[in-house]
Short mmCIF file of C-alpha atoms in Angstrom, two decimals:
data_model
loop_
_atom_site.label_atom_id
_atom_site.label_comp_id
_atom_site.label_asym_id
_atom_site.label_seq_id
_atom_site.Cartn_x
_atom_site.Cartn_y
_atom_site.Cartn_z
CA UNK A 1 85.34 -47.83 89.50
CA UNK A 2 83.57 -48.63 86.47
CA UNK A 3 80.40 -50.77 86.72
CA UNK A 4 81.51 -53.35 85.09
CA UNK A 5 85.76 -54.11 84.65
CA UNK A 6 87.01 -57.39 83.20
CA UNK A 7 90.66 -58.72 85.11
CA UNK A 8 92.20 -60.78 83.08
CA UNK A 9 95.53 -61.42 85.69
CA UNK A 10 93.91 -64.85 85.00
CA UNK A 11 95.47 -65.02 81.73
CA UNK A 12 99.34 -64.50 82.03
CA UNK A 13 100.34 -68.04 81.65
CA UNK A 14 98.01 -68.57 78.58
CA UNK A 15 98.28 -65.31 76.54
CA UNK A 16 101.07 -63.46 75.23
CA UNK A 17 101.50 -59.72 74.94
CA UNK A 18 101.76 -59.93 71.35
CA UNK A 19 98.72 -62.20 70.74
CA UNK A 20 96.45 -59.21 71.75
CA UNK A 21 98.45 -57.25 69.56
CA UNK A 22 97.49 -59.35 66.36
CA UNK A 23 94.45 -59.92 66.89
CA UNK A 24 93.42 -56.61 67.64
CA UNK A 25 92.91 -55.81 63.98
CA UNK A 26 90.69 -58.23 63.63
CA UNK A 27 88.79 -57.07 66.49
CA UNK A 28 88.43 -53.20 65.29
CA UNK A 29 87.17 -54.73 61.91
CA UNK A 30 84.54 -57.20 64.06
CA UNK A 31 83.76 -53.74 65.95
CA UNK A 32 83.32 -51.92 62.66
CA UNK A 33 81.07 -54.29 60.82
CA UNK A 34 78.28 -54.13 63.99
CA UNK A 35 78.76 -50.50 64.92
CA UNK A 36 78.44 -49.07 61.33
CA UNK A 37 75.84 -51.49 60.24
CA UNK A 38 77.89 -53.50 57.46
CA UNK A 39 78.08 -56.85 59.00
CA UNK A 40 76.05 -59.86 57.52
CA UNK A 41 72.51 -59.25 58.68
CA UNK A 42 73.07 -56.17 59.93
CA UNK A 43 69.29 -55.14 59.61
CA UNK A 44 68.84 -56.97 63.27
CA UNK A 45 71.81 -54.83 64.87
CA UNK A 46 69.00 -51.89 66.49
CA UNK A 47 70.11 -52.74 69.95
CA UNK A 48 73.36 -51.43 69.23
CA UNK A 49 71.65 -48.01 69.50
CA UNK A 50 68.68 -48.76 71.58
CA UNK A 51 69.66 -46.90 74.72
CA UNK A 52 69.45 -43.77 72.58
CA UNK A 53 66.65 -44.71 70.34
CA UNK A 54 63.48 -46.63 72.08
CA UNK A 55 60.28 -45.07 71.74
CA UNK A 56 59.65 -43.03 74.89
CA UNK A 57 56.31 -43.07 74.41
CA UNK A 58 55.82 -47.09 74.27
CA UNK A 59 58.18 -46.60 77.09
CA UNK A 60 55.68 -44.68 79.11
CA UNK A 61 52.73 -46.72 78.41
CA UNK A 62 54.99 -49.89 79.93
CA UNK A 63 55.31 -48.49 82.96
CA UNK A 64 51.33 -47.36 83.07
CA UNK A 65 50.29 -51.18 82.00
CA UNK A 66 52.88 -52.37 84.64
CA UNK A 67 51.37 -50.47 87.49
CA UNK A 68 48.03 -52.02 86.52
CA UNK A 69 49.14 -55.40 86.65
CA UNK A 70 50.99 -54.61 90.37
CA UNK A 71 47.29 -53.26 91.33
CA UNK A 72 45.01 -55.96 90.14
CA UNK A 73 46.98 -58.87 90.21
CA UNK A 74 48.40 -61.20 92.60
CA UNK A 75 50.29 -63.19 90.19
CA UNK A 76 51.39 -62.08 86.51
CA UNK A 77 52.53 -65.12 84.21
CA UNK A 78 54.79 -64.25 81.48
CA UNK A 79 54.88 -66.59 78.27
CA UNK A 80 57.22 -66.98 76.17
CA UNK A 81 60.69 -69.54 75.60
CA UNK A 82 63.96 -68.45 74.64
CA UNK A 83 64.67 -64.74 74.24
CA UNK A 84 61.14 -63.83 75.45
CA UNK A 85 61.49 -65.21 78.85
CA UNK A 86 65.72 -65.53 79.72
CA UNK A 87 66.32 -61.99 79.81
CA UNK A 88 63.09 -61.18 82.19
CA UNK A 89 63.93 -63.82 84.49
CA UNK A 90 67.66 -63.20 84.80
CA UNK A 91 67.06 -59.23 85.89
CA UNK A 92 64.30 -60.35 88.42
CA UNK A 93 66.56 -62.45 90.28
CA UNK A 94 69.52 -59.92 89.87
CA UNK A 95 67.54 -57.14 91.13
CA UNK A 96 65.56 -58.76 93.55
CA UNK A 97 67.27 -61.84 94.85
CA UNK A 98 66.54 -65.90 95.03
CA UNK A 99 63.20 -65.43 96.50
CA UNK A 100 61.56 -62.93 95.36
CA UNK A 101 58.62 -64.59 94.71
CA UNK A 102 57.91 -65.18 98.41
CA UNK A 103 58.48 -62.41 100.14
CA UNK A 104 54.97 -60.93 99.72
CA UNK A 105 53.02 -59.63 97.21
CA UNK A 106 51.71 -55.69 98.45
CA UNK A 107 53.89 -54.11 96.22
CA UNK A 108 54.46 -56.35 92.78
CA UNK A 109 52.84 -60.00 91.60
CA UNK A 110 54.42 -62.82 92.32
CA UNK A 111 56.02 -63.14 88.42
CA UNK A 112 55.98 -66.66 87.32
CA UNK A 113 57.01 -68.26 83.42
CA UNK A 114 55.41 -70.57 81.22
CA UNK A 115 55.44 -71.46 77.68
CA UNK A 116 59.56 -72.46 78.06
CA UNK A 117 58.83 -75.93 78.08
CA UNK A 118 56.10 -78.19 77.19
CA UNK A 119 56.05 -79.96 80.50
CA UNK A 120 52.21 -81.00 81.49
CA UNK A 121 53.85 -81.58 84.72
CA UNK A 122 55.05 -77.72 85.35
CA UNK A 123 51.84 -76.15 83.77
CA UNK A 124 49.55 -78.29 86.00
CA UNK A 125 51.84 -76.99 89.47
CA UNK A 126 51.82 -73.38 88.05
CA UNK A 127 48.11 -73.66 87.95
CA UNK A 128 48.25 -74.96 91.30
CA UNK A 129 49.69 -71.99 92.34
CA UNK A 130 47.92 -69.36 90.74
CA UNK A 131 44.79 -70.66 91.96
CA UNK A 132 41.86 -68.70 92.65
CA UNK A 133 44.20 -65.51 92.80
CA UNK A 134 43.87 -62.41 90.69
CA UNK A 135 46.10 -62.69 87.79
CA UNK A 136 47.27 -61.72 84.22
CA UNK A 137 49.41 -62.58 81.27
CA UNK A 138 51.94 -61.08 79.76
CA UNK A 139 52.28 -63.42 75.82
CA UNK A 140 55.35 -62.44 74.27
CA UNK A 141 55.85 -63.93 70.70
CA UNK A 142 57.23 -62.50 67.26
CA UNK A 143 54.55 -65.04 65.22
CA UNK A 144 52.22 -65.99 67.82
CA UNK A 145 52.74 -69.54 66.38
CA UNK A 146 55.62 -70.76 68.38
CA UNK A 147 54.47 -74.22 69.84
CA UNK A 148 55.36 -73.82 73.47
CA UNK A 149 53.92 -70.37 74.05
CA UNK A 150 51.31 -71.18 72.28
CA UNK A 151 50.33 -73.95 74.32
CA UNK A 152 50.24 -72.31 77.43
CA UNK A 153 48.40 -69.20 75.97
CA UNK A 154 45.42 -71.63 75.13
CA UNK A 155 45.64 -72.97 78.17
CA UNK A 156 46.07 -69.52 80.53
CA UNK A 157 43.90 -67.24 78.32
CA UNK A 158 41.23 -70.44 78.84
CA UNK A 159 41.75 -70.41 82.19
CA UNK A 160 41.56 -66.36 82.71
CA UNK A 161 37.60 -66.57 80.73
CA UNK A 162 37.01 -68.74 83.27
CA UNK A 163 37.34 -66.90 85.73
CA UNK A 164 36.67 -63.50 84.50
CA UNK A 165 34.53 -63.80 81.38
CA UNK A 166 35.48 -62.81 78.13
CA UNK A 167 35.78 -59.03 78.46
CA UNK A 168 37.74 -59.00 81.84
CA UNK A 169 39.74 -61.88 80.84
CA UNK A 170 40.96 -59.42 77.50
CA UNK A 171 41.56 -56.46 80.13
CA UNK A 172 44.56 -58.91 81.44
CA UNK A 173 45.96 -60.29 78.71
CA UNK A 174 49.23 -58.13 77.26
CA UNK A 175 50.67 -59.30 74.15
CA UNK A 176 54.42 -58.16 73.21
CA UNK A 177 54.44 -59.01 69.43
CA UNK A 178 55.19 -57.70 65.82
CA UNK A 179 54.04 -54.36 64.72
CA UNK A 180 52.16 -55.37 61.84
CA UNK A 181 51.80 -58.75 61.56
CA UNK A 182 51.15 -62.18 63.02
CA UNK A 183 48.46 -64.56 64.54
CA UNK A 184 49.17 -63.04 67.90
CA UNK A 185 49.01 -59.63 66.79
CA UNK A 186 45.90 -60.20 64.35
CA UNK A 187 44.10 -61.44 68.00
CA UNK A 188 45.79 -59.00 70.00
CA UNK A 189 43.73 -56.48 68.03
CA UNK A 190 40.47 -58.40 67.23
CA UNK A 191 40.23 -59.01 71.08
CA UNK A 192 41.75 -55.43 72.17
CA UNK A 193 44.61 -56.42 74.13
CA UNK A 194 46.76 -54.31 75.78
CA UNK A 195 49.77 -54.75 72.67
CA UNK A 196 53.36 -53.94 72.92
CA UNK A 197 56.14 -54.05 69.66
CA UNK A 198 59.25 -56.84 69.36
CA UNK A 199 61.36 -54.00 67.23
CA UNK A 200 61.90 -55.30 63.75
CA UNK A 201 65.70 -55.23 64.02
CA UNK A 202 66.30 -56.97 67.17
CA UNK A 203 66.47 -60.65 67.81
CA UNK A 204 64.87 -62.04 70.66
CA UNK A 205 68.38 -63.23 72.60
CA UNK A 206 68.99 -59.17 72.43
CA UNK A 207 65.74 -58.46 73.13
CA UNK A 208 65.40 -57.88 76.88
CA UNK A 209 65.77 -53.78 76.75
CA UNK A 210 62.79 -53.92 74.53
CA UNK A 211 59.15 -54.59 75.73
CA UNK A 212 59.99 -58.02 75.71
CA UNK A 213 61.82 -57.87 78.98
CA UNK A 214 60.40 -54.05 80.67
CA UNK A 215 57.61 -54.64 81.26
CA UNK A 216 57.80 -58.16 83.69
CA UNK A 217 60.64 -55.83 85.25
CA UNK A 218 58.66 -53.05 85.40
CA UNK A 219 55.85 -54.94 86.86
CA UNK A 220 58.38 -56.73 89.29
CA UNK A 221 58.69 -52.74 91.15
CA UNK A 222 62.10 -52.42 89.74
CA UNK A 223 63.06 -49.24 87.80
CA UNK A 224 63.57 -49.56 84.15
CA UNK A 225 64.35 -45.98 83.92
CA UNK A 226 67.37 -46.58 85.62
CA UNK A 227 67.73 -49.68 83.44
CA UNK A 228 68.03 -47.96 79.93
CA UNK A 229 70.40 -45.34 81.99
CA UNK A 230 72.63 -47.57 82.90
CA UNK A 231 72.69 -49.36 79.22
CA UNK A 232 73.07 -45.84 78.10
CA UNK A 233 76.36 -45.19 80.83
CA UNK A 234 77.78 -48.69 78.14
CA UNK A 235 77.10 -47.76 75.08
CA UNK A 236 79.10 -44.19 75.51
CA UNK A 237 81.57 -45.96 76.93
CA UNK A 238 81.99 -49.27 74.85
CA UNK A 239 80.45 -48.48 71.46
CA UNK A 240 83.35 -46.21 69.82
CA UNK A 241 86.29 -46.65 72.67
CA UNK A 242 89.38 -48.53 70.90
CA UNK A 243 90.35 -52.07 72.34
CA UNK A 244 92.76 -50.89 74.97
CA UNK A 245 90.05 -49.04 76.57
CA UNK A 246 87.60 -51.22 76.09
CA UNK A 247 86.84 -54.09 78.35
CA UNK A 248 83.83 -55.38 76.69
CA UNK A 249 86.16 -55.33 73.79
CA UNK A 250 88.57 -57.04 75.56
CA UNK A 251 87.09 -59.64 76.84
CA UNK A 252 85.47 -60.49 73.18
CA UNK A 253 89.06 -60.49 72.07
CA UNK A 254 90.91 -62.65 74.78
CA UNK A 255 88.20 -65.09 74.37
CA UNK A 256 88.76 -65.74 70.99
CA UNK A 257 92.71 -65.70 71.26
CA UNK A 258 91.86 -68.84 74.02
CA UNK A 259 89.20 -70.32 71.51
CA UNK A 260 92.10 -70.80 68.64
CA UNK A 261 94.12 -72.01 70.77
CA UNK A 262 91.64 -74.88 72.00
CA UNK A 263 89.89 -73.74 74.74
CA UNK A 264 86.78 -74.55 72.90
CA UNK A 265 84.36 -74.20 75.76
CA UNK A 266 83.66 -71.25 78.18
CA UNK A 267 81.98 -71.61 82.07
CA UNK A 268 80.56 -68.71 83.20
CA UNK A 269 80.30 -68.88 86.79
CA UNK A 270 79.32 -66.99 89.65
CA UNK A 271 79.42 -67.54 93.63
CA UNK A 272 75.95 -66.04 93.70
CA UNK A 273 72.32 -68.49 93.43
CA UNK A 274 70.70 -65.56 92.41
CA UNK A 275 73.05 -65.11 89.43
CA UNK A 276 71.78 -68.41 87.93
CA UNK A 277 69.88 -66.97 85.39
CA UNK A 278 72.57 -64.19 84.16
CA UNK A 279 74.12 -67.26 83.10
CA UNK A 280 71.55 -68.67 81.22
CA UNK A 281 70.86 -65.56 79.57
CA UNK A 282 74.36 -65.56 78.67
CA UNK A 283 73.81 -69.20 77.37
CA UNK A 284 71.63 -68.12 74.84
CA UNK A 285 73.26 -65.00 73.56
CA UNK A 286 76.49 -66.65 73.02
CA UNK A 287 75.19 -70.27 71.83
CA UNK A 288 73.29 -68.64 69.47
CA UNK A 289 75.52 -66.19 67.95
CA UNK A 290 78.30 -68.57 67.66
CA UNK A 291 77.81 -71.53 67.16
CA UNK A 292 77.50 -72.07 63.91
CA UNK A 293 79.02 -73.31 60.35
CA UNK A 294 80.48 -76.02 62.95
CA UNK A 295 82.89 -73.85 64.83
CA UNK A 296 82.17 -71.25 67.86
CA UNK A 297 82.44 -71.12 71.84
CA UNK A 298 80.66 -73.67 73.51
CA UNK A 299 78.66 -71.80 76.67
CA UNK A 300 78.17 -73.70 79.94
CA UNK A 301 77.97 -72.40 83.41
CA UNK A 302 78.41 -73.20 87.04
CA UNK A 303 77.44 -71.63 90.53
CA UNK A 304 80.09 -71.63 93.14
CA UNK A 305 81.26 -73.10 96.22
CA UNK A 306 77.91 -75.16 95.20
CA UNK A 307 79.26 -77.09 91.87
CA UNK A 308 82.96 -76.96 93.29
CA UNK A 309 81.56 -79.99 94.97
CA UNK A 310 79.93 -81.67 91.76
CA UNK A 311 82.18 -80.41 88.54
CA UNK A 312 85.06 -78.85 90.40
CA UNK A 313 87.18 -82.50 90.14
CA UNK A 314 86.51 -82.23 86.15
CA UNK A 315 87.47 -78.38 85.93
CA UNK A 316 90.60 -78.99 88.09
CA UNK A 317 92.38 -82.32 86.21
CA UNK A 318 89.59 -82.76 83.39
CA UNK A 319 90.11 -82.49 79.23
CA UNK A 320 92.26 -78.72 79.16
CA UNK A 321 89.38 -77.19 76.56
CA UNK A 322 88.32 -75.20 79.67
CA UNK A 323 88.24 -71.56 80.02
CA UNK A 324 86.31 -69.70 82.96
CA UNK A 325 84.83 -65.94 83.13
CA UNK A 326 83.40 -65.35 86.85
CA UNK A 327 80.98 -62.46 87.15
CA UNK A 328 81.26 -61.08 90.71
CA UNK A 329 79.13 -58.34 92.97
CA UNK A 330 80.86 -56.57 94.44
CA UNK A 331 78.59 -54.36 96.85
CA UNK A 332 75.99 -57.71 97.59
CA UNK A 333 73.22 -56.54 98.26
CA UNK A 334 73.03 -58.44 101.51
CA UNK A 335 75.98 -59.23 103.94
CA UNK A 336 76.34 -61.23 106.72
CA UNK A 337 78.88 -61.62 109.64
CA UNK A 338 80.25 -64.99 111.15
CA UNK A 339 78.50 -65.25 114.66
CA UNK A 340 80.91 -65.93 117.90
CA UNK A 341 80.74 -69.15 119.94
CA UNK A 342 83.02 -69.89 122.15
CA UNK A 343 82.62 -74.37 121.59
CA UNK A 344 83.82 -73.96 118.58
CA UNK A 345 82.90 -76.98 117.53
CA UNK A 346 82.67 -76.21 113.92
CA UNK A 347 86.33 -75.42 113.80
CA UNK A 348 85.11 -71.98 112.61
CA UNK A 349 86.81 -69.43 115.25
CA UNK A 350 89.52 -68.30 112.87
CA UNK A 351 86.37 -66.98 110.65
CA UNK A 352 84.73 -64.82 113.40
CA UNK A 353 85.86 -61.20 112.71
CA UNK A 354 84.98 -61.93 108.72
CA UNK A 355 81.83 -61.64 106.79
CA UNK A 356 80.37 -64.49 104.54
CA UNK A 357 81.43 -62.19 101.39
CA UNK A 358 85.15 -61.99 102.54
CA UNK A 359 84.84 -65.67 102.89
CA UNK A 360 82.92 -65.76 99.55
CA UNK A 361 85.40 -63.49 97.25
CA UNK A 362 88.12 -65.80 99.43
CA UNK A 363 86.90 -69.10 98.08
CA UNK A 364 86.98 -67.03 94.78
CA UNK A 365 90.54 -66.21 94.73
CA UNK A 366 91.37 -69.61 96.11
CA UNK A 367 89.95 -71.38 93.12
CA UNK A 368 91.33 -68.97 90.36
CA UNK A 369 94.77 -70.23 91.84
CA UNK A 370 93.89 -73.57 91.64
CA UNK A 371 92.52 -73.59 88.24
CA UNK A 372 95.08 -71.22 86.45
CA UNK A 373 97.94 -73.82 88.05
CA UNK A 374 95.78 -76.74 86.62
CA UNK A 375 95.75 -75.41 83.20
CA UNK A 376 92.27 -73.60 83.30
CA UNK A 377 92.87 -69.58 82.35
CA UNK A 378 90.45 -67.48 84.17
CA UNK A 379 88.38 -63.71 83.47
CA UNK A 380 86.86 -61.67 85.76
CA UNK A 381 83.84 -59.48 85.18
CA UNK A 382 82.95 -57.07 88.18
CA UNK A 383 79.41 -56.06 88.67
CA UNK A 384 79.59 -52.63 91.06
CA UNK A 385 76.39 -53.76 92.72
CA UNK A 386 72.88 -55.41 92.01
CA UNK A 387 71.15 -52.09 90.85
CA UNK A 388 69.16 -51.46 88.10
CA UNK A 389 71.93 -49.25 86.41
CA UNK A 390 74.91 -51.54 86.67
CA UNK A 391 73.06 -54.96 84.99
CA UNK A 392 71.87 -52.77 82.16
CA UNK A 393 75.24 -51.58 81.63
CA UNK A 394 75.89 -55.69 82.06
CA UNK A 395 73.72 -56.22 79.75
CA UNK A 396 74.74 -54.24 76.91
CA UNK A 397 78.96 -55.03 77.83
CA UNK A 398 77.97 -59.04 77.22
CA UNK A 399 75.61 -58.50 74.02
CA UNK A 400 78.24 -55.93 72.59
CA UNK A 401 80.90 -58.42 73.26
CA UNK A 402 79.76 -61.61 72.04
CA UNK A 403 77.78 -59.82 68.84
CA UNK A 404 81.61 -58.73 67.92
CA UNK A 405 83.21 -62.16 68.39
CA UNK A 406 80.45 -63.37 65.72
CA UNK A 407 81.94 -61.68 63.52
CA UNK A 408 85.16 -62.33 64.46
CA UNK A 409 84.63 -65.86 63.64
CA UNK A 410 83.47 -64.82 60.79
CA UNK A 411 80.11 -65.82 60.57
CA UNK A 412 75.97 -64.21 60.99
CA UNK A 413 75.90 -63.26 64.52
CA UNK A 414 72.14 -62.91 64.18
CA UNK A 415 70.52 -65.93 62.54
CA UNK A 416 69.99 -69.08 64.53
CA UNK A 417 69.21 -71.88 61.51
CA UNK A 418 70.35 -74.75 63.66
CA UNK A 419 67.16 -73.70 65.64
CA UNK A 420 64.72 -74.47 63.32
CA UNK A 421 65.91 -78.38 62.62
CA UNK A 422 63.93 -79.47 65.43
CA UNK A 423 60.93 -77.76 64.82
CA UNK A 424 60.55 -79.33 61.86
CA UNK A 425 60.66 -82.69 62.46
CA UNK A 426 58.58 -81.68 65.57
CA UNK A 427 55.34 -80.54 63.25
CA UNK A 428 55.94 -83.40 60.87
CA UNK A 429 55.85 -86.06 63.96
CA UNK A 430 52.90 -84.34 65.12
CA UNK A 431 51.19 -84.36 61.61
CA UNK A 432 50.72 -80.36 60.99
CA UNK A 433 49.27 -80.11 57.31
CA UNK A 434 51.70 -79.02 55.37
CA UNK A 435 54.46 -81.60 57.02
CA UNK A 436 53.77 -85.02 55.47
CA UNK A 437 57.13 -84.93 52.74
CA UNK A 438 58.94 -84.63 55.94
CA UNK A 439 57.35 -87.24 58.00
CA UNK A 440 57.51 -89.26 55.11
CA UNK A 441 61.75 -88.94 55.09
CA UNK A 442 61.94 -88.97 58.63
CA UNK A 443 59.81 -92.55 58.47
CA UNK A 444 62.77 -94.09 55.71
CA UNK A 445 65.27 -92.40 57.95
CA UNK A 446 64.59 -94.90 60.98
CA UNK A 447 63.57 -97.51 58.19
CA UNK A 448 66.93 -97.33 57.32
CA UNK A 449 68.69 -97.35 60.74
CA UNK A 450 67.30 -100.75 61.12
CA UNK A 451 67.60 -102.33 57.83
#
């Protein structure tokens, strides 16, 4: 078996033979434009090549700053929102499972996040946590100006002086930044932080091979050398293999044959908790490479059996804009068998010579048959196991995938304008200098609304 295959039995009552034939064209052009480098923007497709290309050396020094973290630290918080923290956080809980963070500290820091969300509320229980524990920060930001992370560096880095002093306090402080320029860079090397590079031509949704995401991994015990081998073992096999033979291919094209056909929105579910995060990864990647110029895949996701019993009703017999790719393990890493009682009570005897993953990939099968007979068509993306190898091969089938279906719909794959909207308004509500023109049309705006 591959590590990763994509089913798509799911899909015989919705598409046609010939539709694959069609579009497949379009999809070899879509491939072309990223894997040559003559798409729009093309300047931030580096990842494409990034198993073969990072800097061995920076590579190294990860891996020597992440065993000083595991060996004076009892708790490392990484900052950052978007990009800079998804990525981390969805391999930890991969690799490592839904609690991770309590199962002991001898070997790795219990890894938490900040600077995702301007809550005073989370901030204030993070705190909490940390304590009067050993820690250190890991500040990942392109400008160093980003208002969330920003926030919570003032308010970690204030904390760390606190309890270290200045000089101590700047031995545990890592910044992952720009090469060359930058408020967080220019402090990074007036206060001599420990300083890692966001590559030029990557985007931070593509960003988790870099620095960006190796070294919390790295620092988390897992190994990232088996990482960039395993996003190596995809980009062999998926960067220059035609469609046919291609599932990450594939599965760019069948989703856009279901997207014209109005299956506007995707769910990407799993029957794994710990899988949460993939999804909202995957969120990210695909939200913000598609949707765009009004038009594109909308992402949502779901965890199974769990939201069978909250969304399932709406999946089965709701609006028929639905389409559903399931990523499954499957070697779990854990397994467990249904015990023996005799009472019975539970109604559960007929389960007693299964496991709860027979029961799990079961319930799986059970609801693709539902679904596809509702109207819902249905993908399947196999994971062999939760090793390091298979989710960076994972990793690099999904951002291949959805980088090629942005340019099948024929728009920038790598911008995210729609982003910045907020922002704005944000520093002109807030009264940054520089922002009162704005403030001022936002002020006639509501003026208006009630007038």
């Amino acid at each position: 078996m591959k590590r990763v295959e994509l089913d798509t039995k799911g899909l015989k009552s919705f598409v046609q033979s010939n539709e694959l034939k069609e579009i497949a064209p379009m999809v070899q052009t879509a491939r072309d434009l990223l894997v040559h480098g003559t798409g729009v923007e093309a300047k931030m497709g580096d990842w494409v090549n990034l198993p073969d290309e990072y800097d061995p050396v920076e590579f190294d020094r990860i891996k020597d700053a992440a065993r000083d973290i595991q060996e004076n630290s009892d708790v490392l918080v990484v900052i950052g929102i978007g990009g800079s923290y998804l990525g981390a956080k969805m391999a930890l809980d991969f690799l490592h499972g839904s609690f991770f963070n309590l199962e002991g500290t001898d070997k790795h820091p219990q890894i938490f996040f900040a600077g995702n969300t301007i809550s005073p509320a989370y901030t204030a229980d993070l705190l909490r946590v940390i304590g009067d524990r050993d820690f250190s920060v890991n500040v990942i930001s392109k400008s160093g100006t980003t208002t969330e992370p920003a926030m919570a560096f003032r308010i970690f880095k204030e904390k760390l002086i606190e309890k270290y002093g200045q000089e101590e306090a700047n031995k545990r402080i890592y910044v992952t930044t720009d090469a060359k320029k930058g408020a967080l860079h220019d402090e990074a090397i007036d206060q001599g932080y420990t300083s890692f590079v966001i590559p030029d031509g990557i985007g931070g949704r593509y960003s988790v091979l870099t620095p960006v995401g190796l070294l919390p991994i790295a620092a988390s015990g897992a190994n990232i050398d088996d990482l960039m081998d395993g996003a190596h073992e995809a980009q062999v096999a998926l960067k220059d293999a035609p469609l046919y033979e291609n599932d990450s291919l594939l599965y760019a094209a069948y989703r856009n044959i279901l997207y014209r056909k109005g299956y506007t929105n995707e769910i990407l579910e799993s029957y794994e908790p710990h899988l949460r995060f993939l999804a909202e990864w995957w969120k990210q990647l695909a939200g913000e490479t598609e949707g765009k110029n009004y038009k594109g895949i909308y992402p949502s996701s779901a965890i199974f059996s769990t939201d069978l019993h909250s969304l399932g009703q709406y999946i089965q017999e709701g609006m028929r804009n639905l389409m559903e790719t399931v990523v499954e393990i499957k070697q779990p890493a854990s397994n467990l068998g249904i015990p023996a009682n005799e009472e019975n009570l539970d109604g559960l005897k007929y389960l007693e010579n299964t496991t709860m993953d027979e029961v799990n990939k079961t319930a799986r099968e059970a609801v693709v048959i539902a679904h596809t007979n509702g109207g819902v068509p249905n993908m399947l993306v196999t994971a062999e196991d939760n090793s390091e190898a298979t989710l960076g091969y994972l990793i690099y089938f999904f951002e291949f995938a959805i980088a090629v279906s942005g340019y099948l719909n024929g728009i920038n794959p790598f911008n995210q304008p729609g982003v910045e909207d907020y922002k704005q308004n944000m520093f002109a509500l807030l009264g940054k200098p520089g922002y009162e023109e704005r403030r001022k049309e936002i002020q006639e705006q509501d003026n208006e609304k009630f007038h």
